[in-house]
């Protein structure tokens, strides 16, 4: 079986993030008291993601964030 492309996995990740954002927004619209809980979940996710980027960067001896030009992110 052919390995999935980087583009495929990024598109899948984006789709899942979009769904998580939509669910997060709906939770908070329905109940403002959920804001802290939802924010905590996003903090945990982003912390784990950037931790994984750092870990993979150390393992590969590459600065993975240097691949991205942050001013171009909109």
mmCIF file of N, CA and C in Angstrom:
data_model
loop_
_atom_site.group_PDB
_atom_site.id
_atom_site.type_symbol
_atom_site.label_atom_id
_atom_site.label_comp_id
_atom_site.label_asym_id
_atom_site.label_seq_id
_atom_site.Cartn_x
_atom_site.Cartn_y
_atom_site.Cartn_z
ATOM 1 N N UNK A 1 0.839 -1.195 0.000
ATOM 2 C CA UNK A 1 0.000 0.000 0.000
ATOM 3 C C UNK A 1 0.880 1.254 0.000
ATOM 4 N N UNK A 2 0.546 2.206 -0.821
ATOM 5 C CA UNK A 2 1.323 3.432 -0.925
ATOM 6 C C UNK A 2 1.138 4.296 0.322
ATOM 7 N N UNK A 3 2.244 4.856 0.802
ATOM 8 C CA UNK A 3 2.184 5.718 1.989
ATOM 9 C C UNK A 3 1.405 6.992 1.671
ATOM 10 N N UNK A 4 0.583 7.428 2.631
ATOM 11 C CA UNK A 4 -0.187 8.660 2.453
ATOM 12 C C UNK A 4 0.777 9.851 2.377
ATOM 13 N N UNK A 5 0.408 10.873 1.634
ATOM 14 C CA UNK A 5 1.262 12.039 1.456
ATOM 15 C C UNK A 5 1.165 12.983 2.653
ATOM 16 N N UNK A 6 2.138 13.848 2.771
ATOM 17 C CA UNK A 6 2.118 14.887 3.793
ATOM 18 C C UNK A 6 0.862 15.736 3.621
ATOM 19 N N UNK A 7 0.541 16.087 2.378
ATOM 20 C CA UNK A 7 -0.659 16.895 2.113
ATOM 21 C C UNK A 7 -1.921 16.215 2.631
ATOM 22 N N UNK A 8 -2.029 14.906 2.420
ATOM 23 C CA UNK A 8 -3.195 14.163 2.891
ATOM 24 C C UNK A 8 -3.328 14.285 4.400
ATOM 25 N N UNK A 9 -2.240 14.051 5.126
ATOM 26 C CA UNK A 9 -2.291 14.086 6.589
ATOM 27 C C UNK A 9 -2.568 15.494 7.110
ATOM 28 N N UNK A 10 -1.983 16.499 6.483
ATOM 29 C CA UNK A 10 -2.259 17.880 6.899
ATOM 30 C C UNK A 10 -3.722 18.237 6.645
ATOM 31 N N UNK A 11 -4.270 17.788 5.522
ATOM 32 C CA UNK A 11 -5.679 18.069 5.229
ATOM 33 C C UNK A 11 -6.585 17.377 6.240
ATOM 34 N N UNK A 12 -6.252 16.136 6.608
ATOM 35 C CA UNK A 12 -7.026 15.413 7.615
ATOM 36 C C UNK A 12 -6.949 16.136 8.959
ATOM 37 N N UNK A 13 -5.739 16.574 9.331
ATOM 38 C CA UNK A 13 -5.563 17.292 10.600
ATOM 39 C C UNK A 13 -6.376 18.580 10.589
ATOM 40 N N UNK A 14 -6.347 19.309 9.483
ATOM 41 C CA UNK A 14 -7.105 20.556 9.372
ATOM 42 C C UNK A 14 -8.605 20.292 9.492
ATOM 43 N N UNK A 15 -9.058 19.231 8.884
ATOM 44 C CA UNK A 15 -10.474 18.867 8.966
ATOM 45 C C UNK A 15 -10.870 18.571 10.413
ATOM 46 N N UNK A 16 -10.038 17.827 11.129
ATOM 47 C CA UNK A 16 -10.324 17.506 12.530
ATOM 48 C C UNK A 16 -10.277 18.750 13.413
ATOM 49 N N UNK A 17 -9.317 19.643 13.144
ATOM 50 C CA UNK A 17 -9.233 20.886 13.916
ATOM 51 C C UNK A 17 -10.454 21.768 13.668
ATOM 52 N N UNK A 18 -10.916 21.812 12.429
ATOM 53 C CA UNK A 18 -12.115 22.582 12.105
ATOM 54 C C UNK A 18 -13.316 22.037 12.886
ATOM 55 N N UNK A 19 -13.446 20.719 12.923
ATOM 56 C CA UNK A 19 -14.552 20.104 13.665
ATOM 57 C C UNK A 19 -14.433 20.405 15.162
ATOM 58 N N UNK A 20 -13.215 20.338 15.695
ATOM 59 C CA UNK A 20 -13.014 20.622 17.120
ATOM 60 C C UNK A 20 -13.323 22.081 17.440
ATOM 61 N N UNK A 21 -12.952 22.985 16.549
ATOM 62 C CA UNK A 21 -13.280 24.399 16.748
ATOM 63 C C UNK A 21 -14.792 24.612 16.738
ATOM 64 N N UNK A 22 -15.463 23.999 15.775
ATOM 65 C CA UNK A 22 -16.919 24.137 15.701
ATOM 66 C C UNK A 22 -17.594 23.609 16.962
ATOM 67 N N UNK A 23 -17.142 22.452 17.455
ATOM 68 C CA UNK A 23 -17.705 21.881 18.691
ATOM 69 C C UNK A 23 -17.415 22.790 19.878
ATOM 70 N N UNK A 24 -16.200 23.336 19.931
ATOM 71 C CA UNK A 24 -15.812 24.220 21.028
ATOM 72 C C UNK A 24 -16.689 25.463 21.054
ATOM 73 N N UNK A 25 -16.889 26.063 19.895
ATOM 74 C CA UNK A 25 -17.711 27.271 19.791
ATOM 75 C C UNK A 25 -19.147 26.970 20.210
ATOM 76 N N UNK A 26 -19.694 25.847 19.732
ATOM 77 C CA UNK A 26 -21.068 25.483 20.085
ATOM 78 C C UNK A 26 -21.210 25.273 21.594
ATOM 79 N N UNK A 27 -20.230 24.592 22.202
ATOM 80 C CA UNK A 27 -20.281 24.375 23.652
ATOM 81 C C UNK A 27 -20.356 25.699 24.407
ATOM 82 N N UNK A 28 -19.528 26.655 23.995
ATOM 83 C CA UNK A 28 -19.462 27.933 24.709
ATOM 84 C C UNK A 28 -20.687 28.795 24.412
ATOM 85 N N UNK A 29 -21.191 28.752 23.180
ATOM 86 C CA UNK A 29 -22.408 29.490 22.858
ATOM 87 C C UNK A 29 -23.572 28.953 23.686
ATOM 88 N N UNK A 30 -23.634 27.632 23.814
ATOM 89 C CA UNK A 30 -24.711 26.998 24.576
ATOM 90 C C UNK A 30 -24.569 27.202 26.082
ATOM 91 N N UNK A 31 -23.329 27.352 26.548
ATOM 92 C CA UNK A 31 -23.100 27.478 27.989
ATOM 93 C C UNK A 31 -21.760 28.173 28.239
ATOM 94 N N UNK A 32 -21.799 29.461 28.564
ATOM 95 C CA UNK A 32 -20.593 30.261 28.802
ATOM 96 C C UNK A 32 -19.691 29.668 29.887
ATOM 97 N N UNK A 33 -20.287 28.902 30.800
ATOM 98 C CA UNK A 33 -19.495 28.308 31.880
ATOM 99 C C UNK A 33 -18.514 27.246 31.363
ATOM 100 N N UNK A 34 -18.688 26.803 30.130
ATOM 101 C CA UNK A 34 -17.790 25.800 29.533
ATOM 102 C C UNK A 34 -16.490 26.422 29.015
ATOM 103 N N UNK A 35 -16.416 27.774 29.000
ATOM 104 C CA UNK A 35 -15.271 28.459 28.407
ATOM 105 C C UNK A 35 -13.943 28.028 29.023
ATOM 106 N N UNK A 36 -13.888 27.954 30.339
ATOM 107 C CA UNK A 36 -12.640 27.578 31.017
ATOM 108 C C UNK A 36 -12.241 26.145 30.644
ATOM 109 N N UNK A 37 -13.215 25.223 30.660
ATOM 110 C CA UNK A 37 -12.944 23.824 30.351
ATOM 111 C C UNK A 37 -12.466 23.671 28.899
ATOM 112 N N UNK A 38 -13.156 24.342 27.979
ATOM 113 C CA UNK A 38 -12.782 24.258 26.569
ATOM 114 C C UNK A 38 -11.405 24.888 26.360
ATOM 115 N N UNK A 39 -11.169 26.032 26.971
ATOM 116 C CA UNK A 39 -9.860 26.682 26.865
ATOM 117 C C UNK A 39 -8.752 25.787 27.392
ATOM 118 N N UNK A 40 -9.019 25.090 28.470
ATOM 119 C CA UNK A 40 -8.038 24.173 29.051
ATOM 120 C C UNK A 40 -7.712 23.038 28.081
ATOM 121 N N UNK A 41 -8.720 22.528 27.400
ATOM 122 C CA UNK A 41 -8.500 21.462 26.421
ATOM 123 C C UNK A 41 -7.624 21.951 25.261
ATOM 124 N N UNK A 42 -7.877 23.179 24.789
ATOM 125 C CA UNK A 42 -7.073 23.734 23.706
ATOM 126 C C UNK A 42 -5.645 24.022 24.164
ATOM 127 N N UNK A 43 -5.489 24.519 25.397
ATOM 128 C CA UNK A 43 -4.138 24.737 25.934
ATOM 129 C C UNK A 43 -3.363 23.431 25.984
ATOM 130 N N UNK A 44 -4.014 22.372 26.459
ATOM 131 C CA UNK A 44 -3.370 21.062 26.541
ATOM 132 C C UNK A 44 -2.980 20.578 25.151
ATOM 133 N N UNK A 45 -3.903 20.687 24.194
ATOM 134 C CA UNK A 45 -3.627 20.244 22.828
ATOM 135 C C UNK A 45 -2.442 21.006 22.228
ATOM 136 N N UNK A 46 -2.489 22.335 22.316
ATOM 137 C CA UNK A 46 -1.409 23.133 21.726
ATOM 138 C C UNK A 46 -0.078 22.874 22.418
ATOM 139 N N UNK A 47 -0.112 22.690 23.740
ATOM 140 C CA UNK A 47 1.113 22.352 24.473
ATOM 141 C C UNK A 47 1.684 21.027 24.009
ATOM 142 N N UNK A 48 0.810 20.037 23.842
ATOM 143 C CA UNK A 48 1.271 18.724 23.367
ATOM 144 C C UNK A 48 1.795 18.813 21.942
ATOM 145 N N UNK A 49 1.117 19.592 21.097
ATOM 146 C CA UNK A 49 1.564 19.736 19.712
ATOM 147 C C UNK A 49 2.950 20.372 19.638
ATOM 148 N N UNK A 50 3.129 21.510 20.315
ATOM 149 C CA UNK A 50 4.433 22.166 20.256
ATOM 150 C C UNK A 50 5.502 21.334 20.966
ATOM 151 N N UNK A 51 5.119 20.584 22.000
ATOM 152 C CA UNK A 51 6.058 19.665 22.640
ATOM 153 C C UNK A 51 6.503 18.579 21.676
ATOM 154 N N UNK A 52 5.565 18.065 20.897
ATOM 155 C CA UNK A 52 5.884 17.052 19.899
ATOM 156 C C UNK A 52 6.797 17.615 18.818
ATOM 157 N N UNK A 53 6.531 18.840 18.379
ATOM 158 C CA UNK A 53 7.389 19.492 17.379
ATOM 159 C C UNK A 53 8.811 19.627 17.935
ATOM 160 N N UNK A 54 8.930 20.059 19.195
ATOM 161 C CA UNK A 54 10.266 20.186 19.806
ATOM 162 C C UNK A 54 10.958 18.831 19.921
ATOM 163 N N UNK A 55 10.211 17.819 20.372
ATOM 164 C CA UNK A 55 10.775 16.479 20.546
ATOM 165 C C UNK A 55 11.253 15.897 19.212
ATOM 166 N N UNK A 56 10.416 15.994 18.188
ATOM 167 C CA UNK A 56 10.788 15.486 16.866
ATOM 168 C C UNK A 56 11.960 16.274 16.297
ATOM 169 N N UNK A 57 12.000 17.565 16.583
ATOM 170 C CA UNK A 57 13.117 18.390 16.132
ATOM 171 C C UNK A 57 14.427 17.961 16.767
ATOM 172 N N UNK A 58 14.396 17.691 18.061
ATOM 173 C CA UNK A 58 15.604 17.222 18.748
ATOM 174 C C UNK A 58 16.048 15.877 18.206
ATOM 175 N N UNK A 59 15.092 14.966 18.010
ATOM 176 C CA UNK A 59 15.415 13.631 17.510
ATOM 177 C C UNK A 59 16.038 13.684 16.117
ATOM 178 N N UNK A 60 15.552 14.571 15.289
ATOM 179 C CA UNK A 60 16.040 14.663 13.910
ATOM 180 C C UNK A 60 17.153 15.694 13.757
ATOM 181 N N UNK A 61 17.467 16.391 14.852
ATOM 182 C CA UNK A 61 18.462 17.474 14.832
ATOM 183 C C UNK A 61 18.105 18.538 13.789
ATOM 184 N N UNK A 62 16.803 18.877 13.761
ATOM 185 C CA UNK A 62 16.313 19.928 12.861
ATOM 186 C C UNK A 62 15.425 20.877 13.645
ATOM 187 N N UNK A 63 15.457 22.143 13.262
ATOM 188 C CA UNK A 63 14.534 23.119 13.829
ATOM 189 C C UNK A 63 13.301 23.139 12.935
ATOM 190 N N UNK A 64 12.304 22.333 13.308
ATOM 191 C CA UNK A 64 11.135 22.167 12.455
ATOM 192 C C UNK A 64 10.355 23.469 12.276
ATOM 193 N N UNK A 65 10.355 24.326 13.284
ATOM 194 C CA UNK A 65 9.628 25.596 13.163
ATOM 195 C C UNK A 65 10.313 26.558 12.197
ATOM 196 N N UNK A 66 11.591 26.309 11.886
ATOM 197 C CA UNK A 66 12.287 27.183 10.934
ATOM 198 C C UNK A 66 11.777 26.971 9.506
ATOM 199 N N UNK A 67 11.011 25.911 9.289
ATOM 200 C CA UNK A 67 10.449 25.657 7.961
ATOM 201 C C UNK A 67 9.303 26.599 7.645
ATOM 202 N N UNK A 68 8.769 27.243 8.676
ATOM 203 C CA UNK A 68 7.573 28.065 8.527
ATOM 204 C C UNK A 68 7.951 29.533 8.604
ATOM 205 N N UNK A 69 7.455 30.330 7.661
ATOM 206 C CA UNK A 69 7.628 31.770 7.693
ATOM 207 C C UNK A 69 6.391 32.344 8.377
ATOM 208 N N UNK A 70 6.512 32.651 9.666
ATOM 209 C CA UNK A 70 5.345 33.042 10.454
ATOM 210 C C UNK A 70 4.644 34.308 9.964
ATOM 211 N N UNK A 71 5.336 35.325 9.427
ATOM 212 C CA UNK A 71 4.597 36.496 8.932
ATOM 213 C C UNK A 71 3.624 36.153 7.803
ATOM 214 N N UNK A 72 3.853 35.032 7.089
ATOM 215 C CA UNK A 72 2.970 34.649 5.988
ATOM 216 C C UNK A 72 1.719 33.930 6.473
ATOM 217 N N UNK A 73 1.705 33.549 7.740
ATOM 218 C CA UNK A 73 0.535 32.874 8.275
ATOM 219 C C UNK A 73 -0.564 33.901 8.485
ATOM 220 N N UNK A 74 -1.719 33.659 7.917
ATOM 221 C CA UNK A 74 -2.844 34.596 8.045
ATOM 222 C C UNK A 74 -4.075 33.851 8.452
#
